[in-house]
Coordinates of N, CA and C in Angstrom, one line a residue:
M256 N 1.0 -1.2 0.2 CA 0.5 0.1 -0.1 C 0.9 1.2 -0.1
S257 N 1.9 1.6 0.2 CA 2.9 1.9 0.7 C 2.7 2.2 -0.7
S258 N 3.3 1.7 -1.7 CA 3.5 1.7 -3.1 C 2.8 2.2 -3.8
T259 N 1.6 2.4 -3.5 CA 0.2 3.1 -4.2 C 0.7 4.0 -3.6
I260 N 0.7 4.6 -2.4 CA 0.8 6.1 -2.0 C 1.7 6.9 -2.6
K261 N 2.2 6.2 -2.4 CA 4.6 7.6 -3.6 C 4.1 7.3 -5.0
N262 N 2.9 6.1 -5.3 CA 3.1 5.8 -6.4 C 2.0 7.5 -7.0
T263 N 0.8 7.5 -6.0 CA -0.2 8.6 -6.0 C 0.4 10.0 -5.8
K264 N 1.7 9.9 -5.1 CA 2.2 11.4 -4.6 C 3.4 11.6 -6.0
S265 N 3.5 10.2 -6.5 CA 4.6 10.3 -7.1 C 3.7 11.0 -8.7
K266 N 2.8 10.8 -9.1 CA 2.4 11.2 -9.9 C 1.2 12.9 -10.0
P267 N 1.1 13.5 -9.2 CA 0.7 14.4 -8.9 C 1.9 15.9 -8.9
A268 N 3.7 15.2 -8.4 CA 4.5 15.7 -8.6 C 5.0 15.8 -9.8
S269 N 4.8 14.4 -10.6 CA 5.4 14.7 -11.8 C 4.3 15.7 -13.0
S270 N 3.4 15.2 -12.4 CA 2.9 16.4 -13.4 C 2.1 18.0 -13.4
M271 N 2.5 17.8 -11.6 CA 3.2 19.7 -11.5 C 4.6 19.9 -12.7
A272 N 5.6 19.2 -12.7 CA 6.9 19.2 -12.4 C 6.3 19.4 -14.7
T273 N 5.7 19.2 -14.7 CA 5.6 19.1 -16.1 C 5.1 20.3 -16.4
G274 N 4.4 20.0 -15.7 CA 3.6 21.8 -15.9 C 3.9 23.4 -16.1
A275 N 4.8 23.1 -14.5 CA 5.8 24.3 -14.6 C 7.0 24.3 -15.7
S276 N 7.5 22.9 -16.2 CA 8.5 23.6 -17.5 C 7.2 23.9 -18.4
T277 N 5.6 23.4 -19.2 CA 5.1 23.9 -20.0 C 4.8 25.2 -19.3
S278 N 4.7 25.6 -18.3 CA 4.8 27.8 -18.0 C 6.1 27.8 -18.6
Q279 N 7.0 27.5 -17.8 CA 8.5 27.8 -18.3 C 8.9 28.6 -19.9
T280 N 8.1 26.5 -20.7 CA 8.3 26.6 -21.8 C 7.8 27.5 -22.6
S281 N 6.1 28.0 -21.9 CA 5.6 29.6 -22.5 C 6.3 30.9 -22.2
K282 N 7.0 30.9 -21.1 CA 6.7 31.7 -21.4 C 8.5 31.6 -21.8
V283 N 9.6 31.2 -21.5 CA 9.9 31.3 -22.7 C 9.0 32.3 -24.4
Q284 N 8.6 31.3 -25.2 CA 8.1 31.8 -26.0 C 7.4 32.6 -26.3
T285 N 6.2 33.2 -25.3 CA 6.3 33.6 -25.3 C 6.9 35.6 -25.6
P286 N 7.8 35.7 -25.7 CA 8.8 37.1 -25.0 C 9.7 37.4 -27.0
K287 N 9.5 35.9 -27.6 CA 9.4 36.4 -28.6 C 8.7 37.3 -30.0
P288 N 7.3 36.5 -29.7 CA 6.1 37.5 -30.0 C 6.1 39.0 -30.2
A289 N 7.0 39.1 -29.0 CA 5.9 40.2 -27.9 C 7.2 41.7 -29.0
T290 N 8.8 40.6 -28.6 CA 9.6 41.3 -29.2 C 9.0 42.0 -30.8
A291 N 9.0 40.5 -31.7 CA 8.5 41.0 -32.0 C 7.4 42.1 -32.7
T292 N 6.2 42.6 -32.1 CA 5.0 43.1 -32.6 C 5.5 45.2 -32.3
P293 N 6.3 45.0 -31.2 CA 6.8 46.0 -31.7 C 7.6 46.3 -32.9
A294 N 8.1 45.6 -33.5 CA 9.3 45.7 -34.8 C 7.5 46.0 -35.7
A295 N 5.8 45.4 -36.0 CA 5.7 46.2 -37.0 C 4.8 47.5 -36.8
V296 N 5.1 47.9 -36.5 CA 5.0 49.4 -35.1 C 5.4 50.0 -37.4
V297 N 5.3 50.9 -37.7 CA 5.7 51.5 -38.5 C 5.6 53.1 -38.4
D298 N 5.3 54.2 -37.6 CA 5.1 54.6 -37.3 C 5.4 54.8 -35.6
G299 N 6.5 56.0 -34.4 CA 6.4 55.7 -33.6 C 5.8 57.0 -33.2
P300 N 5.6 58.1 -32.2 CA 6.1 59.2 -31.9 C 7.4 59.5 -33.0
R301 N 6.9 60.7 -33.1 CA 8.2 61.7 -33.5 C 8.1 63.2 -33.0
P302 N 9.4 63.7 -32.7 CA 9.2 65.2 -32.0 C 8.3 66.4 -32.7
V303 N 8.1 67.3 -32.0 CA 7.3 68.6 -33.5 C 7.9 69.9 -32.7
I304 N 8.3 70.4 -34.0 CA 8.8 71.1 -33.9 C 8.0 72.5 -33.7
V305 N 8.3 72.7 -32.9 CA 6.8 74.2 -32.6 C 6.5 75.2 -33.7
G306 N 5.9 76.0 -34.2 CA 5.9 77.0 -34.9 C 5.0 78.4 -34.5
P307 N 5.6 79.5 -34.8 CA 5.2 80.5 -34.8 C 4.1 80.6 -34.0
V308 N 3.3 81.6 -33.1 CA 2.3 81.1 -32.8 C 0.7 82.1 -33.6
M309 N 0.3 81.2 -33.9 CA -0.8 82.6 -34.7 C -1.7 83.3 -34.1
R310 N -2.0 83.8 -34.2 CA -3.4 84.8 -32.7 C -4.6 85.5 -33.5
K311 N -5.4 86.0 -33.8 CA -7.1 86.1 -33.6 C -6.9 87.3 -34.6
K312 N -5.7 87.9 -34.9 CA -5.4 89.4 -35.8 C -4.7 87.9 -37.0
E313 N -3.7 87.4 -36.6 CA -3.7 87.0 -38.3 C -4.3 86.0 -39.2
L314 N -5.3 85.3 -37.9 CA -6.5 84.3 -38.0 C -7.3 85.2 -38.8
I315 N -8.3 87.0 -38.3 CA -8.7 87.3 -38.7 C -8.7 88.1 -41.2
D316 N -7.2 88.1 -40.8 CA -6.6 88.5 -42.4 C -6.5 87.4 -42.8
L317 N -5.8 86.0 -43.0 CA -6.2 84.9 -43.9 C -7.4 84.6 -44.3
V318 N -8.5 85.0 -43.0 CA -9.6 84.3 -43.8 C -10.4 86.5 -44.4
V319 N -9.7 87.0 -44.1 CA -10.1 87.9 -45.2 C -9.5 87.9 -46.4
E320 N -8.5 87.2 -46.7 CA -7.6 87.6 -47.8 C -8.0 85.8 -48.9
R321 N -8.5 84.7 -48.4 CA -8.9 83.5 -48.7 C -10.6 83.9 -49.4
S322 N -11.0 84.6 -48.1 CA -12.5 84.4 -48.6 C -12.5 85.4 -50.2
A323 N -12.4 87.0 -49.0 CA -12.5 88.0 -50.5 C -13.5 88.9 -50.6
I324 N -14.3 89.2 -48.7 CA -14.8 90.0 -48.2 C -14.2 90.5 -46.7
K325 N -14.2 92.0 -46.6 CA -14.1 92.8 -46.2 C -13.7 92.3 -44.1
K326 N -13.0 93.0 -43.9 CA -12.4 91.9 -42.7 C -13.8 92.7 -41.2
K327 N -14.2 94.2 -41.9 CA -15.3 94.6 -40.9 C -16.4 93.2 -40.9
D328 N -16.7 92.3 -41.6 CA -17.5 90.8 -42.1 C -17.7 90.2 -41.5
A329 N -15.2 90.1 -41.6 CA -15.1 88.9 -41.1 C -14.9 88.6 -39.6
K330 N -14.2 89.3 -39.3 CA -14.0 89.6 -37.8 C -15.4 88.8 -36.8
P331 N -15.8 89.5 -37.1 CA -17.4 89.5 -36.3 C -17.6 87.7 -36.0
V332 N -17.5 87.0 -37.5 CA -17.7 85.7 -37.8 C -16.6 85.1 -37.1
V333 N -15.5 85.2 -37.0 CA -14.4 83.9 -36.8 C -14.3 84.3 -35.3
E334 N -14.6 85.5 -34.8 CA -14.5 86.0 -33.1 C -15.5 84.8 -32.5
A335 N -17.1 85.4 -33.8 CA -18.8 84.6 -32.9 C -18.0 82.5 -32.7
M336 N -17.1 82.2 -34.1 CA -16.8 80.8 -34.6 C -15.4 80.6 -32.8
L337 N -14.8 81.2 -32.8 CA -14.3 80.5 -31.7 C -14.5 80.8 -30.2
A338 N -15.8 81.9 -30.3 CA -16.5 81.7 -29.3 C -16.6 80.0 -29.3
V339 N -17.7 79.5 -30.1 CA -18.8 78.1 -29.7 C -17.8 77.6 -30.1
L340 N -16.3 76.8 -30.6 CA -15.7 76.0 -30.4 C -14.8 76.3 -29.1
G341 N -15.0 77.8 -28.2 CA -14.3 77.2 -27.7 C -15.0 77.0 -26.2
E342 N -16.1 77.9 -26.4 CA -17.6 77.2 -25.5 C -18.0 75.4 -25.6
A343 N -17.9 74.1 -26.7 CA -17.9 73.3 -26.9 C -16.8 72.4 -26.1
L344 N -15.0 73.1 -26.1 CA -14.1 72.0 -25.8 C -14.2 72.6 -23.6
A345 N -15.1 73.5 -23.1 CA -15.5 73.8 -22.2 C -16.3 72.4 -22.4
D346 N -17.1 72.9 -22.8 CA -18.5 71.3 -22.1 C -18.1 70.0 -22.2
N347 N -16.8 69.9 -22.4 CA -16.1 68.1 -23.2 C -17.0 67.7 -24.7
R348 N -17.1 68.6 -25.8 CA -17.9 68.0 -26.9 C -16.4 66.8 -27.1
E349 N -17.0 66.7 -27.7 CA -15.7 66.4 -29.0 C -16.5 66.8 -30.2
L350 N -15.1 67.5 -30.8 CA -15.3 68.2 -31.9 C -14.5 67.5 -33.0
N351 N -15.3 67.2 -34.4 CA -15.3 66.7 -35.5 C -15.5 67.8 -36.4
L352 N -13.9 68.6 -37.3 CA -14.3 69.7 -37.1 C -13.4 69.2 -39.2
L353 N -13.6 68.2 -39.8 CA -12.6 68.5 -41.4 C -12.4 69.8 -42.2
P354 N -11.2 70.1 -42.6 CA -9.8 69.5 -42.3 C -9.4 69.3 -41.3
M355 N -10.1 70.4 -40.6 CA -8.5 71.0 -39.3 C -8.2 69.7 -38.0
G356 N -9.2 68.9 -38.2 CA -9.4 67.4 -37.8 C -10.4 66.9 -36.7
K357 N -10.0 66.3 -35.4 CA -10.5 65.8 -34.0 C -10.5 65.9 -33.3
F358 N -11.1 66.7 -32.1 CA -10.6 67.0 -31.2 C -11.7 66.5 -29.9
K359 N -10.9 65.9 -29.5 CA -11.6 65.5 -27.9 C -10.4 65.6 -26.7
V360 N -11.2 66.0 -25.4 CA -11.0 66.5 -24.1 C -10.4 65.0 -23.7
V361 N -9.3 65.4 -22.9 CA -8.7 64.1 -22.2 C -8.8 64.3 -20.9
N362 N -8.4 65.8 -20.5 CA -8.4 65.9 -18.8 C -8.4 67.2 -18.6
E363 N -8.7 67.5 -17.6 CA -8.8 69.0 -17.9 C -8.6 69.6 -15.9
K364 N -8.2 70.6 -15.7 CA -7.9 70.4 -14.5 C -8.4 72.3 -14.4
D365 N -9.1 73.0 -13.2 CA -9.3 74.1 -12.8 C -8.4 75.1 -11.8
L366 N -8.2 76.2 -12.5 CA -6.5 76.8 -11.9 C -7.6 78.2 -11.6
G367 N -7.2 78.8 -11.3 CA -7.4 79.9 -10.7 C -8.7 81.1 -11.6
N368 N -7.7 81.1 -12.3 CA -7.5 82.6 -13.8 C -8.5 81.5 -14.6
G369 N -9.3 80.2 -14.7 CA -9.4 79.6 -15.5 C -9.4 77.9 -16.3
K370 N -9.2 77.4 -16.8 CA -9.1 76.0 -17.1 C -7.9 75.5 -17.8
M371 N -7.2 74.1 -17.4 CA -6.7 73.7 -18.3 C -6.9 72.8 -19.2
M372 N -7.0 72.9 -20.8 CA -7.5 71.2 -20.6 C -6.2 70.9 -21.4
R373 N -6.4 69.3 -21.8 CA -5.3 69.1 -22.5 C -6.1 68.1 -23.3
V374 N -6.2 68.1 -24.7 CA -7.5 67.9 -26.9 C -5.9 67.1 -27.0
K375 N -7.1 66.3 -26.9 CA -6.1 64.8 -28.6 C -6.7 65.6 -29.1
V376 N -5.7 66.1 -30.5 CA -6.0 66.2 -31.5 C -5.4 65.1 -32.8
R377 N -6.4 65.2 -34.3 CA -5.7 63.6 -34.9 C -6.6 64.1 -36.3
Q378 N -5.8 64.6 -37.4 CA -6.1 64.8 -38.1 C -5.6 63.3 -39.4
V379 N -6.1 63.8 -39.8 CA -6.5 62.2 -41.1 C -6.6 63.0 -42.2
T380 N -5.3 62.4 -43.1 CA -4.3 62.8 -44.1 C -5.9 62.4 -45.6
P381 N -6.2 63.0 -46.2 CA -7.4 63.3 -47.3 C -6.7 61.6 -48.1
S382 N -7.5 60.0 -48.2 CA -7.4 59.6 -49.0 C -7.3 59.7 -51.0
D383 N -6.5 58.6 -51.6 CA -7.4 59.1 -52.9 C -8.6 58.5 -53.2
K384 N -9.1 57.6 -52.8 CA -11.3 57.6 -52.1 C -11.2 58.9 -52.4
L385 N -11.2 59.2 -51.4 CA -11.8 60.5 -50.4 C -12.0 62.2 -51.5
E386 N -10.9 61.9 -52.4 CA -10.2 63.0 -53.1 C -11.6 63.1 -54.8
T387 N -11.3 61.9 -55.1 CA -11.8 61.4 -55.9 C -13.5 61.0 -56.1
A388 N -13.6 60.7 -55.1 CA -15.1 60.8 -53.8 C -16.1 61.9 -54.1
G389 N -14.4 63.5 -54.3 CA -15.3 65.1 -53.9 C -14.7 65.3 -55.0
A390 N -14.2 64.9 -56.2 CA -14.0 65.9 -57.8 C -14.9 65.3 -57.8
D391 N -16.0 64.0 -57.7 CA -16.6 63.8 -58.4 C -18.2 64.7 -57.9
T392 N -18.6 65.2 -56.2 CA -18.9 65.6 -56.3 C -19.6 66.8 -57.0
D393 N -18.2 68.0 -56.7 CA -17.8 69.0 -57.3 C -18.6 69.2 -58.1
E394 N -18.3 68.0 -59.8 CA -18.9 68.2 -61.0 C -20.4 67.9 -61.0
S395 N -20.4 66.8 -60.3 CA -22.1 66.6 -60.6 C -22.9 68.3 -60.1
D396 N -22.3 68.9 -59.0 CA -23.0 70.2 -59.6 C -23.1 71.4 -60.7
V397 N -21.8 71.1 -61.2 CA -21.9 72.2 -61.7 C -22.5 72.4 -63.1

Protein backbone atom coordinates (compact mmCIF):
# COMPACT_ATOMS: atom_id res chain seq x y z
CA MET A 1 0.00 0.00 0.00
CA SER A 2 2.89 2.27 0.65
CA SER A 3 3.95 1.89 -2.96
CA THR A 4 0.48 3.01 -4.03
CA ILE A 5 0.78 6.10 -1.90
CA LYS A 6 4.20 6.82 -3.37
CA ASN A 7 2.86 6.40 -6.89
CA THR A 8 -0.08 8.68 -6.14
CA LYS A 9 2.20 11.31 -4.69
CA SER A 10 4.72 10.98 -7.49
CA LYS A 11 2.07 11.37 -10.21
CA PRO A 12 0.87 14.78 -9.03
CA ALA A 13 4.47 15.81 -8.45
CA SER A 14 5.40 14.76 -11.96
CA SER A 15 2.36 16.49 -13.43
CA MET A 16 3.26 19.60 -11.43
CA ALA A 17 6.78 19.43 -12.75
CA THR A 18 5.43 18.97 -16.26
CA GLY A 19 3.05 21.87 -15.75
CA ALA A 20 5.87 24.02 -14.42
CA SER A 21 8.09 23.16 -17.36
CA THR A 22 5.20 23.86 -19.75
CA SER A 23 4.62 27.26 -18.18
CA GLN A 24 8.35 27.95 -18.28
CA THR A 25 8.44 26.91 -21.91
CA SER A 26 5.48 29.13 -22.70
CA LYS A 27 7.15 31.99 -20.83
CA VAL A 28 10.24 31.53 -22.96
CA GLN A 29 8.16 31.46 -26.17
CA THR A 30 5.94 34.44 -25.24
CA PRO A 31 8.65 37.16 -25.36
CA LYS A 32 9.61 36.24 -28.94
CA PRO A 33 6.28 37.40 -30.42
CA ALA A 34 6.22 40.35 -28.01
CA THR A 35 9.55 41.57 -29.35
CA ALA A 36 8.34 41.07 -32.91
CA THR A 37 5.19 43.13 -32.34
CA PRO A 38 6.93 46.51 -31.76
CA ALA A 39 8.96 45.93 -34.93
CA ALA A 40 5.64 45.80 -36.82
CA VAL A 41 4.79 49.38 -35.77
CA VAL A 42 5.26 51.61 -38.79
CA ASP A 43 5.56 55.04 -37.19
CA GLY A 44 6.03 55.95 -33.57
CA PRO A 45 5.60 59.33 -31.98
CA ARG A 46 8.01 61.86 -33.35
CA PRO A 47 9.10 65.17 -31.92
CA VAL A 48 7.16 68.21 -33.02
CA ILE A 49 8.94 71.44 -33.81
CA VAL A 50 6.77 74.29 -32.59
CA GLY A 51 6.26 76.99 -35.18
CA PRO A 52 5.23 80.60 -34.71
CA VAL A 53 2.04 81.31 -32.78
CA MET A 54 -1.03 82.32 -34.80
CA ARG A 55 -3.01 85.03 -33.07
CA LYS A 56 -6.60 86.07 -33.73
CA LYS A 57 -5.52 89.10 -35.79
CA GLU A 58 -3.48 86.92 -38.17
CA LEU A 59 -6.35 84.43 -38.44
CA ILE A 60 -8.79 87.20 -39.37
CA ASP A 61 -6.34 88.58 -41.95
CA LEU A 62 -5.94 85.15 -43.56
CA VAL A 63 -9.70 84.59 -43.65
CA VAL A 64 -10.16 88.00 -45.31
CA GLU A 65 -7.45 87.16 -47.83
CA ARG A 66 -8.87 83.76 -48.77
CA SER A 67 -12.54 84.67 -48.77
CA ALA A 68 -12.35 88.07 -50.48
CA ILE A 69 -14.73 89.68 -47.97
CA LYS A 70 -14.16 92.83 -45.97
CA LYS A 71 -12.36 92.69 -42.66
CA LYS A 72 -15.24 94.37 -40.83
CA ASP A 73 -17.51 91.51 -42.03
CA ALA A 74 -15.06 88.69 -41.28
CA LYS A 75 -14.01 89.77 -37.79
CA PRO A 76 -17.38 89.17 -36.00
CA VAL A 77 -17.79 85.81 -37.76
CA VAL A 78 -14.31 84.58 -36.75
CA GLU A 79 -14.79 85.80 -33.16
CA ALA A 80 -18.20 84.09 -32.93
CA MET A 81 -16.75 80.87 -34.33
CA LEU A 82 -13.90 80.91 -31.80
CA ALA A 83 -16.37 81.54 -28.97
CA VAL A 84 -18.54 78.59 -30.06
CA LEU A 85 -15.52 76.28 -30.32
CA GLY A 86 -14.25 77.39 -26.90
CA GLU A 87 -17.65 76.74 -25.30
CA ALA A 88 -17.86 73.30 -26.93
CA LEU A 89 -14.43 72.34 -25.57
CA ALA A 90 -15.36 73.70 -22.13
CA ASP A 91 -18.43 71.41 -22.19
CA ASN A 92 -16.11 68.45 -23.00
CA ARG A 93 -17.75 67.98 -26.37
CA GLU A 94 -15.89 66.11 -29.06
CA LEU A 95 -15.39 68.22 -32.17
CA ASN A 96 -15.10 66.70 -35.63
CA LEU A 97 -14.09 69.57 -37.89
CA LEU A 98 -12.58 68.33 -41.12
CA PRO A 99 -10.03 69.16 -42.51
CA MET A 100 -8.82 70.67 -39.22
CA GLY A 101 -9.28 67.38 -37.38
CA LYS A 102 -11.07 65.62 -34.58
CA PHE A 103 -10.69 67.20 -31.13
CA LYS A 104 -11.27 65.34 -27.88
CA VAL A 105 -10.70 66.65 -24.35
CA VAL A 106 -8.50 64.10 -22.56
CA ASN A 107 -8.43 65.73 -19.12
CA GLU A 108 -8.84 69.12 -17.50
CA LYS A 109 -7.78 70.98 -14.40
CA ASP A 110 -9.48 74.01 -12.85
CA LEU A 111 -7.12 76.91 -12.21
CA GLY A 112 -7.71 80.19 -10.42
CA ASN A 113 -8.13 82.17 -13.62
CA GLY A 114 -9.56 79.50 -15.93
CA LYS A 115 -9.21 75.90 -17.01
CA MET A 116 -6.28 73.93 -18.33
CA MET A 117 -7.34 71.24 -20.82
CA ARG A 118 -5.32 68.58 -22.53
CA VAL A 119 -6.85 68.07 -25.95
CA LYS A 120 -6.10 65.24 -28.33
CA VAL A 121 -6.24 66.25 -32.00
CA ARG A 122 -6.32 63.68 -34.76
CA GLN A 123 -5.80 64.85 -38.30
CA VAL A 124 -6.50 62.38 -41.05
CA THR A 125 -4.69 62.74 -44.32
CA PRO A 126 -7.12 62.61 -47.23
CA SER A 127 -6.99 59.39 -49.21
CA ASP A 128 -7.28 59.03 -52.96
CA LYS A 129 -10.82 57.63 -52.62
CA LEU A 130 -12.02 60.69 -50.72
CA GLU A 131 -10.37 63.06 -53.21
CA THR A 132 -11.95 61.34 -56.21
CA ALA A 133 -15.33 61.19 -54.49
CA GLY A 134 -15.07 64.89 -53.71
CA ALA A 135 -14.09 65.63 -57.29
CA ASP A 136 -17.07 63.65 -58.58
CA THR A 137 -19.41 65.58 -56.27
CA ASP A 138 -18.02 68.91 -57.42
CA GLU A 139 -18.44 68.00 -61.08
CA SER A 140 -22.02 66.80 -60.61
CA ASP A 141 -22.91 70.05 -58.87
CA VAL A 142 -21.78 72.15 -61.84
